[in-house]
Short mmCIF file of C-alpha atoms in Angstrom, two decimals:
data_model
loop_
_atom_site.label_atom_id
_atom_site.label_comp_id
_atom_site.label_asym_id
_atom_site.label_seq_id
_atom_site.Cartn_x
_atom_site.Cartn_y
_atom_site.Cartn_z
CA UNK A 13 69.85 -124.29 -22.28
CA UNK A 14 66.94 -122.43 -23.54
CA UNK A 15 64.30 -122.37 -21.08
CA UNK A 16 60.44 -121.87 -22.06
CA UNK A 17 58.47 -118.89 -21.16
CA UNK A 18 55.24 -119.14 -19.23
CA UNK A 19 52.37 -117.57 -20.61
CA UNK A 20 52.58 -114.54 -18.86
CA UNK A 21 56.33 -113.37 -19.20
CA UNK A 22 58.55 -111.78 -21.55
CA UNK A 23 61.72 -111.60 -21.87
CA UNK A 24 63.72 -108.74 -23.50
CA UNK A 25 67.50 -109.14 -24.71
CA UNK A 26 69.46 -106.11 -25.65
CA UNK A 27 72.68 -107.22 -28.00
CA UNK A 28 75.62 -104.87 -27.63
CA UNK A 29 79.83 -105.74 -28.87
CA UNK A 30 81.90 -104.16 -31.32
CA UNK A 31 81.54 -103.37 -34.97
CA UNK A 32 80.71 -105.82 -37.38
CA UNK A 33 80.61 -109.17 -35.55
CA UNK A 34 77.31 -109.79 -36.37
CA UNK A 35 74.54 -108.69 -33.65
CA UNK A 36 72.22 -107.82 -36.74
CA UNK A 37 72.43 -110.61 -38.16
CA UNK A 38 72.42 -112.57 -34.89
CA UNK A 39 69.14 -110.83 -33.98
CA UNK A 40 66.97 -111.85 -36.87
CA UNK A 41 68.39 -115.43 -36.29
CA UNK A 42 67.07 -115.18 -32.77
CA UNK A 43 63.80 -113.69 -33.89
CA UNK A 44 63.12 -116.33 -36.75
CA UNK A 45 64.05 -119.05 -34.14
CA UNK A 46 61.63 -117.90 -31.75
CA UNK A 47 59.06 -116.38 -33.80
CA UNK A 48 58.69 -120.02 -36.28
CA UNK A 49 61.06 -122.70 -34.98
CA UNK A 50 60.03 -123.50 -31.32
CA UNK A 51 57.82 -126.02 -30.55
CA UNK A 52 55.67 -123.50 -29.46
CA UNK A 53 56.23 -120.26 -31.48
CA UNK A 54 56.04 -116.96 -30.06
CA UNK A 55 55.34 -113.33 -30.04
CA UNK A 56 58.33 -111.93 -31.51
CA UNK A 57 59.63 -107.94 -31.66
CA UNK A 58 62.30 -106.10 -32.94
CA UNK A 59 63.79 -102.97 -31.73
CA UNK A 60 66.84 -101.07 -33.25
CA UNK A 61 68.92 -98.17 -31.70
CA UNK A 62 71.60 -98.49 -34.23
CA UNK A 63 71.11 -95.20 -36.27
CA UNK A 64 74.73 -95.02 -37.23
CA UNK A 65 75.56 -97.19 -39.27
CA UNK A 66 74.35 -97.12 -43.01
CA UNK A 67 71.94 -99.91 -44.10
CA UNK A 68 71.74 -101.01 -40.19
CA UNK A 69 67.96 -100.17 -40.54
CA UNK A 70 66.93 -101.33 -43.91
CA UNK A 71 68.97 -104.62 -42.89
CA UNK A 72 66.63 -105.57 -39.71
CA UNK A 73 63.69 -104.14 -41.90
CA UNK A 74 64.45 -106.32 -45.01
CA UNK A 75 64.25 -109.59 -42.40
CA UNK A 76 61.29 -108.46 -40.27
CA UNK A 77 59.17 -107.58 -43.37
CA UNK A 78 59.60 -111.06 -44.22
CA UNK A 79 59.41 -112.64 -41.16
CA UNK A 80 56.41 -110.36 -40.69
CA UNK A 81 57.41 -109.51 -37.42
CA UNK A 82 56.73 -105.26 -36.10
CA UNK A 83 60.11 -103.48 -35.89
CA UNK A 84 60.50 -100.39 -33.56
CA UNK A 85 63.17 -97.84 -34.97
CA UNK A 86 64.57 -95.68 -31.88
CA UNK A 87 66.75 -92.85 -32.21
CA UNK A 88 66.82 -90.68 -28.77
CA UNK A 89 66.98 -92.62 -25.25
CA UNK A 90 63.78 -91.51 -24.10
CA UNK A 91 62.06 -92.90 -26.92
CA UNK A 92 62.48 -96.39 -25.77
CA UNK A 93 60.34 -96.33 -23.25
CA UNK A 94 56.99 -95.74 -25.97
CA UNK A 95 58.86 -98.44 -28.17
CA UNK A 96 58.39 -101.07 -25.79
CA UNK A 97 55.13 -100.52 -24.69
CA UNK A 98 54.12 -101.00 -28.35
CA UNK A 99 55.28 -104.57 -28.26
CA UNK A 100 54.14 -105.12 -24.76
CA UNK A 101 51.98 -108.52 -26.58
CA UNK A 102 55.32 -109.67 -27.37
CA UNK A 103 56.99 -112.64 -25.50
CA UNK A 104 60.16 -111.93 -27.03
CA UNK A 105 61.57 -108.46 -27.98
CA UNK A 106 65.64 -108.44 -29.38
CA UNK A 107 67.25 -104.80 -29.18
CA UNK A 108 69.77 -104.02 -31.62
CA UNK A 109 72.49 -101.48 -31.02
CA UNK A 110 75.36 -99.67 -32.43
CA UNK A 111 78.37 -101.27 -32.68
CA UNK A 112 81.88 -99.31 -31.63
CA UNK A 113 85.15 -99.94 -31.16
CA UNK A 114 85.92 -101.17 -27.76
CA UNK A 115 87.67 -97.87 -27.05
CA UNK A 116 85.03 -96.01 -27.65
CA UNK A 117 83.92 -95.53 -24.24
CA UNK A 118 80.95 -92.24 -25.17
CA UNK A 119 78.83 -95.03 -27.78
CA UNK A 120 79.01 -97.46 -25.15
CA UNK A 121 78.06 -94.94 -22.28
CA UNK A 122 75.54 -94.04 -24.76
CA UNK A 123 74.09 -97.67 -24.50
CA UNK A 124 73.58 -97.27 -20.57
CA UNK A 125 71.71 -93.95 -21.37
CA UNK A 126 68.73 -96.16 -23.12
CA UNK A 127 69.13 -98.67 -20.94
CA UNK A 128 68.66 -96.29 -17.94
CA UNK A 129 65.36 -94.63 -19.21
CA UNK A 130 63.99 -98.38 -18.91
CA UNK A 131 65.91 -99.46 -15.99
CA UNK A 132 62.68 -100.55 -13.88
CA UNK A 133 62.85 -103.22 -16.97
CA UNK A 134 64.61 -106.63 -16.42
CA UNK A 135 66.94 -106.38 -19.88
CA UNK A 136 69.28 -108.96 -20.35
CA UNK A 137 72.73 -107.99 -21.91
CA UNK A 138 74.26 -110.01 -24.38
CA UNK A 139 77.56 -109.81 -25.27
CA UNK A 140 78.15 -110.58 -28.98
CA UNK A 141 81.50 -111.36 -29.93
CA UNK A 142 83.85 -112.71 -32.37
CA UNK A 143 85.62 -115.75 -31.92
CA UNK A 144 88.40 -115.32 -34.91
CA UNK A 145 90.15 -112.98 -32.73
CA UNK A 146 92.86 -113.48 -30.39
CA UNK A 147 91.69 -114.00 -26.42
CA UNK A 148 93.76 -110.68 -25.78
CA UNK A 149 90.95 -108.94 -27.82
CA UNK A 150 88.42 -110.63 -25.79
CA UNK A 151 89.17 -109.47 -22.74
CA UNK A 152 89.78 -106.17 -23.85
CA UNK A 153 86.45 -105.80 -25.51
CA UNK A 154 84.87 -107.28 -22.74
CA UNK A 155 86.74 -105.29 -19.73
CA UNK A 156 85.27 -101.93 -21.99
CA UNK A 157 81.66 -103.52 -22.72
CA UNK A 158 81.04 -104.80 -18.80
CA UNK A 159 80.42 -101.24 -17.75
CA UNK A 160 77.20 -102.37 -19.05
CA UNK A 161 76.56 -105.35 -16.54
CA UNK A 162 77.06 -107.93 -19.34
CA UNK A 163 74.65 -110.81 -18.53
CA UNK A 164 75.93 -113.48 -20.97
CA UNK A 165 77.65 -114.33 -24.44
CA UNK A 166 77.03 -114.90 -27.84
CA UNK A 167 80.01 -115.82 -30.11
CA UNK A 168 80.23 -115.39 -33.90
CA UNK A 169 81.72 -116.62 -36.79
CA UNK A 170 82.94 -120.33 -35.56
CA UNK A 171 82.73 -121.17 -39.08
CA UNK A 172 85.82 -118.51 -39.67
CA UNK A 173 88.24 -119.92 -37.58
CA UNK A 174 90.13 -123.27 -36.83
CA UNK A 175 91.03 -122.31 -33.19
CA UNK A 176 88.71 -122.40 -30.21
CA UNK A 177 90.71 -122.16 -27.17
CA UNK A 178 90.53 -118.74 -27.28
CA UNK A 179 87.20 -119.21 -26.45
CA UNK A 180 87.63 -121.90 -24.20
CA UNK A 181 89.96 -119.74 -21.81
CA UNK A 182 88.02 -116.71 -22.47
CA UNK A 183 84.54 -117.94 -20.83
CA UNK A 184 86.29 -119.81 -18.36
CA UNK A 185 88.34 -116.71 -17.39
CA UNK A 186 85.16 -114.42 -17.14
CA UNK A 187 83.04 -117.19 -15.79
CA UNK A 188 79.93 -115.77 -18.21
CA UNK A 189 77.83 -118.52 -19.66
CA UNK A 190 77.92 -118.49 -23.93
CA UNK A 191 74.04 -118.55 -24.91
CA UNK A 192 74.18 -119.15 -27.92
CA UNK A 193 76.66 -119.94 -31.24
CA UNK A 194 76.53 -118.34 -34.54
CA UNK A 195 77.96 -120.74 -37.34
CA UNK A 196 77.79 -119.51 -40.46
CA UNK A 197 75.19 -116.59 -42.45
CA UNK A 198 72.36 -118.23 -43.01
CA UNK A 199 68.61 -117.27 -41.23
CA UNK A 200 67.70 -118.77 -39.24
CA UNK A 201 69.75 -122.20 -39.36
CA UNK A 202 73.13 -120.71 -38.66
CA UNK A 203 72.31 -119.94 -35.04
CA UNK A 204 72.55 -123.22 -32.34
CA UNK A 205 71.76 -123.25 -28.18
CA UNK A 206 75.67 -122.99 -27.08
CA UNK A 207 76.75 -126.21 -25.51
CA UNK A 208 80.20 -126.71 -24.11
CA UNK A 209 80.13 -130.59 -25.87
CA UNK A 210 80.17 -128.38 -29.36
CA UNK A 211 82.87 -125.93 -28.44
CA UNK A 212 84.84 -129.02 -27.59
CA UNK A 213 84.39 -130.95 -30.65
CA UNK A 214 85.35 -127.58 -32.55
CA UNK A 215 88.28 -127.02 -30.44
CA UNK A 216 89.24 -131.36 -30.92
CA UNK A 217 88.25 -131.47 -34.89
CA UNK A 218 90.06 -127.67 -35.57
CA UNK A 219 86.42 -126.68 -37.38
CA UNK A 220 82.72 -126.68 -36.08
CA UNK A 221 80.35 -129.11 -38.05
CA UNK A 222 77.42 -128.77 -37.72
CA UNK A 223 74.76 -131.43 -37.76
CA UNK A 224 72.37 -131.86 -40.68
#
């Protein structure tokens, strides 16, 4: 359930998970949704750590330019600090990071390092993971990513699978609540308020539809 912001908070949400399921992409979903689709819109900024990966910037810069929304590149941990500040007029900032195998244990220690130059910050972690793989996977991503104090869940690609129990079992197992789902590629429309009525008439139907 998304819950409205009063006039004087923010909220920040830092989305960390493996390579390629889609926290980019996720990210300027969430932005668009908050910055232009809300009853009320807000104050929307960007901030990317993800300096690996080729295209990772010009990806969130391509969507920001045209959702006109300020984009904060960071590259050391003790940037991050000036970053925010920047967008301190912003109700909602979305981090982006760099995504790593789950055995990869230095990137995701690396993670911590930002998040500890800023730890005086309430940032939530999100979680962002795939749901076309099997719940083994899950719960081995997740047992590497919660050195991170994982706050909730985001799962991708329903649209690229026929089988939900895995995720079913999965957020019953870890007892995390799923924020939000990610249906398909499309900005912002793809992206819908996770609600355990949907995930059940995915896992009944063997596909998600979603409503027009």
């Amino acid at each position: 359930m998304e819950q409205p912001l009063r006039k004087e908070q923010r909220k920040i949400m830092m989305m960390v998970g493996p390579t390629g399921v889609g926290k980019t992409t996720t990210i300027s979903k969430l932005a668009a949704r908050f910055a232009y689709k809300m009853e009320q819109n807000h104050k929307v900024g960007v901030i990317t750590l993800d300096s690996f990966r080729v295209g990772a910037i010009e990806q969130l810069q391509a969507y920001t330019n045209i959702m006109r929304l300020p984009l904060e590149i960071v590259k050391k941990p003790e940037d991050l600090t000036e970053a925010l500040l920047r967008l301190k007029n912003c109700n909602y900032i979305f981090i982006d990071t760099a995504g790593s195998s789950q055995y990869d244990i230095d990137k995701i220690e690396l993670i911590n390092e930002y998040r500890n130059h800023v730890y005086e910050l309430p940032i939530e972690k999100t979680l962002v993971l795939p749901s076309n793989v099997k719940h083994s996977d899950l719960m081995e991503i997740y047992k590497n990513y919660s050195i991170l104090d994982i706050d909730n869940l985001i799962f991708t690609k329903l649209d690229e699978t026929k089988s939900f129990g895995n995720v079913i079992s999965f957020s019953h197992k870890t007892k995390k609540s799923i924020t939000y789902f990610s249906i398909g590629q499309n900005v912002p429309d793809d992206l819908i308020a996770a609600d355990a009525s949907f995930l059940i008439d995915c896992f009944m139907n063997n596909e998600c539809i979603k409503e027009i």
